[in-house]
Amino acid sequence: MLGNFLSPHSHAFHILPSLISYALKPPSVLEEAHSEHIEFVWFYLAVESAAKMRRNETLICAPLMADTVDQLVELMHKAKIKGADIVEIRLDHLKSFDPHFDVERLIKECPLPTLFTYRPTWEGGQYDGDEKSRFGALRTAMELGADHIDIELKAADEFNKFMNGNKPGKCKVIVSSHNYDCTPSAEELGNLVARIQAAGADIVKFATTALDITDVARVFQITVHSQVPIIAMVMGERGLMSRVLCPKFGGYLTFGTLEPGKVSAPGQPTIEDLVSLYNFRSIGPDTKVFGIIGKPVAHSKSPLLYNGAFKSENFNGVFVYLLVDNVPKFFETYSTSDFTGFSCTIPHKEVALTCCDEVDPVAKSIGAVNCLIKRPDGKLFGCNTDYIGAINAIENGLQGSHNNTDGSPLAGKLFIVIGAGGAGKSIAYGAKEKGARVVVANRTYDRARELAELVGGQALSLAELDSFHPESGMILANTTSIGMQPKVDETPVTKEALRYYDLVFDAVYTPKITRLLREAEEMGAKIVTGVDMFVGQAYEQYERFTGLPAPKELFKEIMKNY
Ligand code: NAP
């Protein structure tokens, strides 16, 4: 049985037998037997296991670029080991090749189905020769058994004339269009798809460029309504979601690279990330989408944590990076319940609050949300789990050194918060709730004063911090991005000033041990890392996202390396 996800009408049903025969070649003994029965059993077992493993039909295609045919052959085998379903052989990157002999070798030696692309310079490729030779090489690939070839929309009419109606039956023709400037309107994209279809495409392909993450929504819309197999990608970091979520919307394939950065188009993730980080094979039409909104966002470890937990708990969700420029526009665009929950990081926590239909009272007092949930009625609910994570971690760090058995070890302590953004507000608020005397120091003094007023404390400029030591045994919490990668040599306070602190906390968690924490430890203070806070706030968010208890041990295990 093929199971629910692979209907006999779907494209995967047609490519599956070839995938299976490539992936599960029977032992030579069985090959020799050539028994119909044995072949049937192999086929049946393979289909069964494929149906069990996969919740979607979307293929992972490894784009292969190399100078020589030998190198290409090596890469094909690597692609199979990494978990690709199909390889794109970029003939235009080869320094030289024999269009018959080498193409035949590439097809014969490839352990996976093939897609031949011979991209000209005028469409972003490397080939700058004449069209006749290019078309000839593609026709040879078709005749020798390539599973797919790619021809650009701009050249499709000429190519069709060249082929003169003699298209070998097995080979599927992808007609492609690339826009390196922008993502056109939905109407223009619809017209583009119609033109690609009219040019004789078995499979439609277009790639556009994301100027804003909301561009991806139009591409999803086209993909989900397409009547023909479609490859629709949005290039660039803002378009990453289009590559990861295409199985949810029924895309034919996505591109996954062998190594980070070895891309054939901007923004491609690695095969490893697709398979291991995003659990790509488990993404289906009903998979709930979660993500981290920020700018920058690529440093966040949230996708690692939540996707790891979703996998281990068999929760039907995927967690993606969302590089967002305009938060209200983002929420207006991704307003369906498919987009279920969001973590929020720099610099969007305050503006995200204004996008919520309802805000938890604590988050309202703090003035920032770091967790947003789309309720079944479509309303967006915002809350703040930062202060819980940070304050719990600091209290744990102080345990053992305080005598106050009834209340919090923070009660009565002088608590200096550096920063007055989202994290600063939540930690200042949390410390005040625990009975600490709060002082706020910030680069922009007015913001320090506003927050200090809110928590009934004193305000300082950053310059005053080094000489501020009215007493010893104080607590210091850095909530700015000072010291965060790549500027790891920066620190908000001199080492000398750290002698007055009992405990120093740093919200920055890349790197785990910042310069501030290293110097604090050297000066004899206890330290609490941003990782401790991160894991603490994530427990709370996970439970709100899924309604399930957080797998705390797993979270700690995943974050151990960071
Ligand atoms: P935010 O709302 O944008 O606030 C940033 C704060 O940092 C502001 O007070 C800003 O001062 C200050 N700042 C930024 N760059 C500075 C610089 N070069 N010199 C001095 N001050 C600077 O950001 P956020 O969401 O609060 O996040 C702040 C940091 O905390 C980030 O590093 C983030 O990764 C980390 N964080 C960690 C966790 C965790 O779980 N460990 C959770 C949340 C946040 P101005 O007011 O003058 O602009």
Coordinates of C-alpha atoms and ligand atoms in Angstrom, one line a residue:
M1 CA 0.0 0.0 0.0
L2 CA 1.2 3.5 -0.8
G3 CA -0.4 5.1 2.3
N4 CA -2.1 8.4 2.5
F5 CA 0.6 10.6 1.3
L6 CA 1.4 9.0 -2.0
S7 CA -1.6 8.8 -4.2
P8 CA -1.2 7.0 -7.6
H9 CA -1.9 10.4 -9.3
S10 CA 0.9 12.2 -7.6
H11 CA 4.3 12.9 -9.1
A12 CA 6.0 10.9 -6.4
F13 CA 4.1 7.8 -7.4
H14 CA 5.7 8.1 -10.9
I15 CA 9.2 8.9 -9.7
L16 CA 9.1 6.5 -6.7
P17 CA 9.9 3.3 -8.7
S18 CA 13.0 4.9 -10.1
L19 CA 14.0 6.3 -6.8
I20 CA 13.5 2.9 -5.2
S21 CA 15.5 1.1 -7.9
Y22 CA 18.3 3.6 -7.4
A23 CA 18.2 3.5 -3.7
L24 CA 17.6 -0.1 -2.9
K25 CA 19.5 -2.1 -5.5
P26 CA 18.9 -5.8 -4.6
P27 CA 22.0 -7.9 -3.9
S28 CA 23.6 -9.3 -7.0
V29 CA 22.3 -12.8 -6.3
L30 CA 18.8 -11.4 -6.5
E31 CA 19.7 -9.4 -9.6
E32 CA 20.8 -12.5 -11.4
A33 CA 17.6 -14.3 -10.5
H34 CA 15.5 -11.7 -12.3
S35 CA 12.4 -13.3 -10.8
E36 CA 9.3 -11.3 -11.2
H37 CA 8.3 -12.3 -7.7
I38 CA 11.5 -11.1 -6.1
E39 CA 11.2 -7.8 -8.0
F40 CA 7.7 -7.4 -6.8
V41 CA 8.7 -8.1 -3.2
W42 CA 11.5 -5.5 -3.4
F43 CA 9.2 -3.0 -4.9
Y44 CA 6.6 -3.6 -2.3
L45 CA 9.0 -3.4 0.6
A46 CA 10.6 -0.3 -0.7
V47 CA 7.2 1.4 -1.3
E48 CA 6.1 0.4 2.2
S49 CA 9.2 1.9 3.8
A50 CA 9.1 5.0 1.7
A51 CA 5.5 5.6 2.6
K52 CA 6.2 5.1 6.3
M53 CA 9.2 7.4 6.3
R54 CA 7.8 10.3 4.3
R55 CA 4.9 12.6 4.9
N56 CA 5.4 14.3 1.6
E57 CA 6.4 13.8 -2.0
T58 CA 8.8 16.7 -2.4
L59 CA 12.2 15.6 -3.5
I60 CA 15.5 17.0 -2.2
C61 CA 17.7 17.9 -5.2
A62 CA 21.5 18.4 -4.7
P63 CA 22.9 20.9 -7.2
L64 CA 26.3 19.6 -8.3
M65 CA 28.9 22.0 -9.6
A66 CA 32.5 20.8 -10.4
D67 CA 35.3 21.4 -12.8
T68 CA 35.6 17.8 -14.0
V69 CA 33.4 14.8 -14.7
D70 CA 35.4 12.7 -12.2
Q71 CA 34.6 15.2 -9.5
L72 CA 31.0 15.3 -10.5
V73 CA 30.8 11.5 -10.1
E74 CA 32.3 11.7 -6.7
L75 CA 29.8 14.4 -5.7
M76 CA 26.8 12.2 -6.9
H77 CA 27.8 9.5 -4.5
K78 CA 28.2 12.0 -1.7
A79 CA 24.7 13.4 -2.5
K80 CA 23.2 10.0 -2.1
I81 CA 24.9 9.4 1.3
K82 CA 23.8 12.8 2.5
G83 CA 20.1 11.9 1.7
A84 CA 19.4 13.6 -1.6
D85 CA 16.7 12.1 -3.8
I86 CA 17.9 13.5 -7.1
V87 CA 21.0 15.4 -8.4
E88 CA 21.1 18.4 -10.6
I89 CA 24.2 18.1 -12.9
R90 CA 25.3 21.6 -13.8
L91 CA 27.0 21.0 -17.1
D92 CA 27.8 24.7 -17.4
H93 CA 30.3 24.5 -14.5
L94 CA 32.4 21.8 -16.2
K95 CA 35.7 23.1 -17.6
S96 CA 35.2 20.8 -20.6
F97 CA 33.3 17.7 -21.4
D98 CA 32.4 15.4 -24.3
P99 CA 28.6 15.8 -24.8
H100 CA 28.1 12.1 -25.6
F101 CA 30.7 10.1 -23.8
D102 CA 30.7 12.1 -20.6
V103 CA 27.0 12.6 -20.4
E104 CA 26.5 8.8 -20.9
R105 CA 29.0 8.2 -18.1
L106 CA 27.3 10.6 -15.7
I107 CA 24.0 9.0 -16.3
K108 CA 25.4 5.4 -16.0
E109 CA 27.3 6.1 -12.8
C110 CA 24.8 8.2 -11.0
P111 CA 23.2 6.4 -8.1
L112 CA 20.2 8.8 -8.1
P113 CA 17.8 10.1 -10.7
T114 CA 19.3 13.0 -12.7
L115 CA 18.4 16.5 -13.7
F116 CA 20.7 18.1 -16.4
T117 CA 21.0 21.8 -16.5
Y118 CA 23.3 23.7 -18.9
R119 CA 22.7 27.3 -17.7
P120 CA 23.8 30.2 -19.9
T121 CA 25.3 33.3 -18.5
W122 CA 22.3 35.4 -19.5
E123 CA 20.2 33.3 -16.9
G124 CA 22.8 33.3 -14.1
G125 CA 24.9 30.3 -15.3
Q126 CA 28.4 29.8 -16.6
Y127 CA 27.9 28.8 -20.3
D128 CA 28.6 31.4 -22.9
G129 CA 28.8 29.4 -26.0
D130 CA 26.3 29.0 -28.9
E131 CA 22.8 27.7 -28.4
K132 CA 23.1 24.9 -30.9
S133 CA 25.8 23.1 -28.9
R134 CA 23.9 23.7 -25.7
F135 CA 20.7 22.3 -27.0
G136 CA 22.6 19.4 -28.5
A137 CA 24.1 18.4 -25.2
L138 CA 20.6 18.6 -23.5
R139 CA 19.1 16.5 -26.3
T140 CA 21.9 13.9 -25.9
A141 CA 21.1 13.7 -22.2
M142 CA 17.5 13.1 -22.9
E143 CA 18.2 10.4 -25.4
L144 CA 20.7 8.7 -23.1
G145 CA 18.2 8.4 -20.3
A146 CA 18.3 11.6 -18.1
D147 CA 15.3 11.8 -15.9
H148 CA 14.9 15.5 -16.2
I149 CA 16.4 18.4 -18.2
D150 CA 16.0 22.1 -17.5
I151 CA 15.5 24.6 -20.2
E152 CA 15.1 28.4 -19.6
L153 CA 11.7 29.9 -20.6
K154 CA 13.5 32.5 -22.7
A155 CA 15.1 29.6 -24.8
A156 CA 12.1 27.2 -24.7
D157 CA 10.6 28.1 -28.1
E158 CA 14.0 27.7 -29.8
F159 CA 14.7 24.5 -28.0
N160 CA 11.3 23.1 -29.0
K161 CA 12.1 23.9 -32.6
F162 CA 15.5 22.3 -32.3
M163 CA 13.9 19.1 -30.9
N164 CA 11.3 19.1 -33.7
G165 CA 8.8 17.1 -31.6
N166 CA 11.2 14.3 -30.9
K167 CA 11.1 14.4 -27.1
P168 CA 12.2 11.0 -25.6
G169 CA 9.2 9.9 -23.5
K170 CA 10.9 9.2 -20.2
C171 CA 12.6 12.5 -19.7
K172 CA 10.6 15.3 -18.0
V173 CA 11.3 18.8 -19.2
I174 CA 11.6 21.5 -16.6
V175 CA 11.0 25.0 -18.1
S176 CA 12.5 27.6 -15.8
S177 CA 12.6 31.3 -15.2
H178 CA 14.9 33.2 -12.8
N179 CA 14.3 36.7 -11.4
Y180 CA 17.4 38.0 -9.6
D181 CA 15.8 41.4 -8.8
C182 CA 12.5 40.8 -7.0
T183 CA 9.3 38.7 -6.6
P184 CA 6.6 40.0 -8.9
S185 CA 2.9 40.3 -7.9
A186 CA 0.7 37.2 -7.6
E187 CA -1.0 38.1 -10.9
E188 CA 2.3 38.4 -12.7
L189 CA 3.5 35.1 -11.2
G190 CA 0.3 33.5 -12.3
N191 CA 0.9 34.8 -15.9
L192 CA 4.5 33.5 -15.7
V193 CA 3.4 30.0 -14.8
A194 CA 0.9 30.0 -17.7
R195 CA 3.6 31.0 -20.1
I196 CA 5.9 28.3 -18.8
Q197 CA 3.2 25.7 -19.2
A198 CA 2.4 26.9 -22.7
A199 CA 6.1 26.5 -23.5
G200 CA 5.7 22.7 -23.1
A201 CA 6.8 22.2 -19.5
D202 CA 6.2 18.9 -17.8
I203 CA 7.4 20.7 -14.6
V204 CA 7.2 24.5 -14.1
K205 CA 10.1 26.1 -12.3
F206 CA 10.5 29.7 -11.2
A207 CA 12.9 31.3 -8.8
T208 CA 12.5 34.9 -7.6
T209 CA 14.3 37.1 -5.2
A210 CA 12.9 38.0 -1.7
L211 CA 13.2 41.7 -0.9
D212 CA 10.9 41.0 2.1
I213 CA 9.8 37.8 3.8
T214 CA 6.2 38.5 2.8
D215 CA 7.2 37.9 -0.9
V216 CA 7.3 34.2 0.0
A217 CA 3.5 34.1 0.7
R218 CA 2.7 34.9 -3.0
V219 CA 5.0 32.0 -4.1
F220 CA 3.2 29.6 -1.6
Q221 CA -0.1 30.8 -3.0
I222 CA 1.0 29.9 -6.6
T223 CA 2.5 26.6 -5.5
V224 CA -0.5 25.3 -3.6
H225 CA -2.9 26.1 -6.5
S226 CA -0.7 24.8 -9.3
Q227 CA -2.3 22.2 -11.5
V228 CA 1.1 21.0 -12.8
P229 CA 4.2 19.9 -10.9
I230 CA 5.9 23.0 -9.8
I231 CA 9.3 24.1 -8.4
A232 CA 8.9 27.6 -6.9
M233 CA 11.7 29.1 -4.8
V234 CA 12.4 32.5 -3.4
M235 CA 16.1 33.3 -3.3
G236 CA 18.0 35.0 -0.5
E237 CA 17.9 34.7 3.3
R238 CA 14.5 36.3 3.4
G239 CA 13.2 33.5 1.1
L240 CA 14.6 30.6 3.2
M241 CA 11.1 29.6 4.3
S242 CA 10.1 28.9 0.7
R243 CA 12.8 26.2 0.5
V244 CA 12.0 24.5 3.8
L245 CA 8.2 24.6 3.7
C246 CA 7.7 23.7 0.0
P247 CA 6.5 20.1 1.0
K248 CA 3.7 21.7 3.0
F249 CA 2.5 23.5 -0.2
G250 CA 3.1 20.6 -2.6
G251 CA 6.3 21.7 -4.3
Y252 CA 8.0 19.2 -6.7
L253 CA 11.4 19.6 -5.3
T254 CA 13.7 21.8 -3.2
F255 CA 17.4 22.3 -3.5
G256 CA 19.8 21.1 -0.7
T257 CA 23.5 21.6 -0.9
L258 CA 26.2 19.2 0.0
E259 CA 28.2 21.8 2.1
P260 CA 27.2 25.1 3.6
G261 CA 27.7 27.9 1.2
K262 CA 28.3 25.7 -1.9
V263 CA 25.1 27.0 -3.4
S264 CA 23.9 27.3 -7.0
A265 CA 21.5 30.1 -5.9
P266 CA 21.4 32.4 -2.9
G267 CA 19.8 31.0 0.3
Q268 CA 19.9 27.3 -0.3
P269 CA 20.1 25.2 2.9
T270 CA 22.2 22.1 3.2
I271 CA 20.7 18.6 2.7
E272 CA 21.7 17.9 6.3
D273 CA 19.8 20.9 7.6
L274 CA 16.7 20.0 5.5
V275 CA 16.8 16.4 6.7
S276 CA 18.1 16.7 10.3
L277 CA 17.3 20.2 11.5
Y278 CA 13.9 20.7 9.8
N279 CA 12.7 17.1 9.7
F280 CA 11.9 17.8 6.0
R281 CA 10.5 14.3 5.3
S282 CA 7.9 14.8 8.0
I283 CA 6.5 18.0 6.8
G284 CA 2.9 17.6 5.4
P285 CA 0.1 19.9 4.3
D286 CA -1.2 19.9 7.9
T287 CA 2.1 20.6 9.6
K288 CA 2.0 23.6 11.9
V289 CA 4.6 26.3 11.2
F290 CA 6.5 28.0 14.0
G291 CA 9.4 30.3 13.8
I292 CA 11.7 32.9 15.2
I293 CA 11.2 36.5 14.1
G294 CA 14.3 38.7 14.3
K295 CA 16.8 40.8 12.4
P296 CA 19.4 39.4 12.5
V297 CA 18.1 35.9 13.2
A298 CA 20.5 33.3 11.8
H299 CA 22.4 33.2 15.2
S300 CA 19.3 31.8 17.0
K301 CA 19.4 28.3 18.4
S302 CA 15.6 28.1 18.6
P303 CA 15.1 26.1 15.5
L304 CA 17.6 23.5 16.8
L305 CA 15.8 23.2 20.1
Y306 CA 12.1 23.2 18.9
N307 CA 12.6 21.0 15.9
G308 CA 14.6 18.5 18.0
A309 CA 11.7 18.4 20.5
F310 CA 9.1 18.2 17.8
K311 CA 10.9 15.2 16.3
S312 CA 11.3 13.4 19.6
E313 CA 7.7 14.0 20.7
N314 CA 6.3 13.2 17.3
F315 CA 4.7 16.6 17.2
N316 CA 3.5 17.7 13.7
G317 CA 5.3 21.0 13.5
V318 CA 8.3 22.7 12.0
F319 CA 10.3 25.7 13.3
V320 CA 11.9 28.0 10.9
Y321 CA 14.1 31.1 10.8
L322 CA 12.1 34.3 9.9
L323 CA 14.2 37.3 8.9
V324 CA 11.6 40.0 9.3
D325 CA 12.0 43.7 8.4
N326 CA 8.4 44.9 9.1
V327 CA 6.6 43.0 11.9
P328 CA 3.0 44.3 11.3
K329 CA 3.3 43.5 7.6
F330 CA 4.6 40.0 8.5
F331 CA 1.6 39.3 10.8
E332 CA -0.9 40.7 8.3
T333 CA 0.5 38.5 5.5
Y334 CA 0.9 35.2 7.5
S335 CA -2.5 35.4 9.2
T336 CA -3.8 31.9 8.7
S337 CA -3.8 29.3 11.5
D338 CA -1.1 27.3 9.7
F339 CA 1.4 29.9 11.1
T340 CA 0.8 28.9 14.7
G341 CA 3.4 30.3 17.0
F342 CA 6.4 32.6 17.0
S343 CA 9.4 33.4 19.1
C344 CA 10.5 36.9 18.9
T345 CA 14.1 38.3 19.2
I346 CA 16.1 41.5 18.5
P347 CA 14.9 44.1 17.6
H348 CA 11.2 43.3 17.4
K349 CA 9.9 42.4 20.9
E350 CA 8.3 45.8 21.5
V351 CA 6.7 46.3 18.1
A352 CA 5.5 42.7 18.2
L353 CA 3.4 43.5 21.3
T354 CA 1.5 46.1 19.3
C355 CA 0.5 43.5 16.7
C356 CA -1.2 41.3 19.3
D357 CA -5.0 41.1 19.8
E358 CA -4.4 40.1 23.4
V359 CA -1.4 40.5 25.6
D360 CA -0.6 38.7 28.9
P361 CA -0.7 41.3 31.7
V362 CA 2.9 40.7 32.7
A363 CA 4.1 41.2 29.1
K364 CA 2.0 44.4 29.0
S365 CA 3.8 45.8 32.1
I366 CA 7.2 44.8 30.6
G367 CA 6.2 46.4 27.3
A368 CA 7.6 43.5 25.2
V369 CA 6.6 40.0 24.0
N370 CA 8.9 37.2 23.0
C371 CA 6.3 34.6 22.4
L372 CA 3.2 34.9 20.2
I373 CA 0.5 32.2 19.6
K374 CA -2.2 32.1 17.0
R375 CA -5.3 31.0 18.8
P376 CA -7.9 28.8 17.1
D377 CA -10.2 31.8 16.7
G378 CA -7.4 33.5 14.7
K379 CA -6.5 36.0 17.5
L380 CA -2.8 36.6 18.2
F381 CA -1.9 36.3 21.8
G382 CA 1.4 37.6 23.1
C383 CA 3.3 36.9 26.3
N384 CA 6.8 37.1 27.8
T385 CA 8.8 34.1 28.9
D386 CA 12.2 35.8 28.9
Y387 CA 11.8 37.0 32.5
I388 CA 10.8 33.6 33.8
G389 CA 13.9 32.0 32.1
A390 CA 16.3 34.7 33.3
I391 CA 15.1 35.1 36.8
N392 CA 14.9 31.4 37.5
A393 CA 18.4 30.9 36.2
I394 CA 19.8 33.8 38.3
E395 CA 17.9 32.5 41.4
N396 CA 19.4 29.0 40.8
G397 CA 22.8 30.6 40.5
L398 CA 22.4 32.4 43.8
Q399 CA 21.1 29.3 45.7
G400 CA 23.5 28.1 48.3
S401 CA 24.9 31.6 48.9
H402 CA 21.8 33.1 50.4
N403 CA 20.2 32.6 53.8
N404 CA 16.8 33.7 52.9
T405 CA 14.9 30.3 53.0
D406 CA 11.4 31.8 52.6
G407 CA 11.7 34.2 49.7
S408 CA 13.8 34.7 46.6
P409 CA 17.5 35.1 47.0
L410 CA 17.1 38.3 45.0
A411 CA 15.1 40.0 47.7
G412 CA 16.9 43.1 48.9
K413 CA 19.8 42.8 46.4
L414 CA 21.0 45.7 44.3
F415 CA 20.4 44.5 40.8
I416 CA 22.0 46.4 37.9
V417 CA 20.4 45.8 34.5
I418 CA 22.4 46.9 31.4
G419 CA 20.0 47.6 28.5
A420 CA 16.5 48.8 28.3
G421 CA 15.2 46.8 25.3
G422 CA 12.9 43.8 25.4
A423 CA 15.2 41.5 27.5
G424 CA 16.2 44.5 29.7
K425 CA 12.6 45.4 30.5
S426 CA 11.6 41.8 31.3
I427 CA 14.6 41.2 33.6
A428 CA 14.2 44.5 35.4
Y429 CA 10.5 43.7 35.8
G430 CA 11.2 40.2 37.0
A431 CA 13.9 41.3 39.5
K432 CA 11.6 44.0 40.9
E433 CA 8.8 41.3 41.4
K434 CA 11.3 39.3 43.4
G435 CA 12.1 42.2 45.7
A436 CA 15.4 43.4 44.3
R437 CA 16.4 47.1 44.1
V438 CA 16.8 47.7 40.4
V439 CA 19.2 50.1 38.6
V440 CA 19.0 50.5 34.8
A441 CA 22.0 51.5 32.7
N442 CA 21.6 52.0 29.0
R443 CA 23.3 53.5 25.9
T444 CA 20.3 55.7 25.3
Y445 CA 19.9 57.4 28.7
D446 CA 16.3 58.4 28.2
R447 CA 15.3 54.7 27.7
A448 CA 17.2 53.9 30.9
R449 CA 15.2 56.6 32.8
E450 CA 11.9 55.4 31.4
L451 CA 12.5 51.8 32.5
A452 CA 13.9 52.9 35.9
E453 CA 10.7 54.8 36.5
L454 CA 8.6 51.8 35.6
V455 CA 10.4 49.6 38.1
G456 CA 10.9 52.3 40.7
G457 CA 14.7 52.3 40.4
Q458 CA 17.6 54.5 39.5
A459 CA 18.9 55.2 35.9
L460 CA 22.5 55.4 34.8
S461 CA 24.3 56.1 31.6
L462 CA 26.7 53.3 30.3
A463 CA 29.7 55.6 31.1
E464 CA 28.7 55.7 34.8
L465 CA 28.6 52.0 35.2
D466 CA 32.3 51.4 35.9
S467 CA 32.4 53.7 38.9
F468 CA 29.0 52.7 40.2
H469 CA 29.6 50.5 43.3
P470 CA 27.6 51.8 46.3
E471 CA 27.9 48.4 47.9
S472 CA 29.4 45.0 47.2
G473 CA 27.5 41.8 46.6
M474 CA 25.5 43.3 43.7
I475 CA 24.0 41.5 40.8
L476 CA 24.8 42.5 37.2
A477 CA 22.7 41.5 34.2
N478 CA 23.8 42.4 30.7
T479 CA 20.8 42.4 28.3
T480 CA 22.4 44.2 25.4
S481 CA 24.0 42.5 22.4
I482 CA 27.5 43.7 23.5
G483 CA 29.8 40.8 23.3
M484 CA 27.6 38.8 20.9
Q485 CA 29.2 37.1 17.9
P486 CA 31.0 38.3 15.9
K487 CA 32.1 41.1 18.3
V488 CA 33.2 38.8 21.0
D489 CA 35.9 41.1 22.3
E490 CA 33.5 43.7 23.5
T491 CA 32.2 44.0 27.0
P492 CA 29.9 46.5 28.7
V493 CA 32.0 46.9 32.0
T494 CA 35.7 46.9 32.8
K495 CA 37.0 43.8 34.6
E496 CA 38.1 45.9 37.5
A497 CA 34.5 47.0 38.2
L498 CA 33.3 43.4 38.4
R499 CA 34.9 42.9 41.8
Y500 CA 31.8 44.4 43.4
Y501 CA 29.4 41.8 42.0
D502 CA 28.3 38.6 43.7
L503 CA 26.8 37.3 40.4
V504 CA 27.0 38.3 36.8
F505 CA 24.5 37.2 34.2
D506 CA 24.8 37.7 30.4
A507 CA 21.7 37.3 28.2
V508 CA 24.0 36.9 25.1
Y509 CA 24.3 33.2 24.4
T510 CA 26.5 33.2 21.3
P511 CA 29.2 32.6 22.6
K512 CA 28.1 30.8 25.7
I513 CA 30.9 32.3 27.8
T514 CA 31.2 35.9 26.8
R515 CA 34.1 38.2 27.7
L516 CA 32.0 39.7 30.4
L517 CA 31.4 36.2 32.0
R518 CA 35.0 35.1 31.7
E519 CA 36.2 38.3 33.4
A520 CA 33.5 38.1 36.1
E521 CA 34.6 34.6 36.9
E522 CA 38.2 35.7 37.1
M523 CA 37.1 38.4 39.5
G524 CA 35.5 35.8 41.7
A525 CA 31.8 36.3 40.8
K526 CA 29.3 33.5 40.1
I527 CA 28.2 33.5 36.5
V528 CA 24.9 32.6 34.8
T529 CA 24.9 32.2 31.0
G530 CA 22.4 33.3 28.4
V531 CA 22.1 29.6 27.5
D532 CA 20.6 29.0 31.0
M533 CA 18.1 31.7 30.3
F534 CA 17.4 30.5 26.8
V535 CA 16.6 27.0 27.9
G536 CA 14.4 28.3 30.8
Q537 CA 12.3 30.6 28.5
A538 CA 12.1 27.8 25.9
Y539 CA 10.4 25.4 28.3
E540 CA 7.6 27.8 28.8
Q541 CA 7.3 28.6 25.1
Y542 CA 7.2 25.0 24.1
E543 CA 4.4 24.3 26.4
R544 CA 2.4 27.3 25.1
F545 CA 3.2 26.3 21.4
T546 CA 2.2 22.6 21.7
G547 CA 0.1 22.3 24.9
L548 CA 2.5 19.5 25.9
P549 CA 5.1 19.4 28.7
A550 CA 8.5 20.5 27.5
P551 CA 11.1 17.7 27.2
K552 CA 13.5 19.5 29.6
E553 CA 16.3 16.9 29.6
L554 CA 16.3 16.9 25.8
F555 CA 16.5 20.7 25.7
K556 CA 19.5 20.6 28.1
E557 CA 21.1 17.9 26.0
I558 CA 20.7 19.8 22.7
M559 CA 22.1 23.0 24.2
K560 CA 25.0 21.2 25.9
N561 CA 27.3 22.0 22.9
Y562 CA 26.5 25.7 22.9
Ligands
NAP1 P1 16.5 45.0 21.9 O1 15.0 45.1 22.4 O2 16.8 45.4 20.5 O3 17.4 45.8 22.9 C1 18.7 46.0 22.7 C2 19.4 46.7 23.9 O4 20.8 46.6 23.7 C3 19.0 48.2 24.0 O5 19.0 48.6 25.3 C4 20.2 48.9 23.2 O6 20.4 50.2 23.6 C5 21.3 48.0 23.6 N1 22.4 47.9 22.6 C6 22.4 47.4 21.4 N2 23.6 47.5 20.8 C7 24.4 48.2 21.7 C8 25.7 48.7 21.6 N3 26.5 48.5 20.6 N4 26.2 49.3 22.7 C9 25.4 49.5 23.8 N5 24.1 49.1 23.9 C10 23.6 48.5 22.8 O7 17.0 43.5 22.0 P2 16.6 42.3 23.1 O8 15.6 41.5 22.5 O9 16.4 43.0 24.4 O10 18.0 41.4 23.1 C11 19.2 41.9 23.6 C12 20.2 40.8 23.8 O11 19.7 39.8 24.7 C13 20.5 40.1 22.5 O12 21.9 39.8 22.4 C14 19.7 38.8 22.6 O13 20.3 37.8 21.8 C15 19.8 38.5 24.0 N6 18.7 37.7 24.5 C16 19.0 36.5 25.0 C17 17.9 35.7 25.4 C18 18.2 34.3 26.0 O14 17.3 33.5 26.1 N7 19.5 34.1 26.4 C19 16.6 36.1 25.4 C20 16.4 37.4 24.9 C21 17.4 38.2 24.4 P3 19.6 51.5 23.0 O15 18.4 51.6 23.8 O16 20.6 52.6 23.2 O17 19.4 51.2 21.6

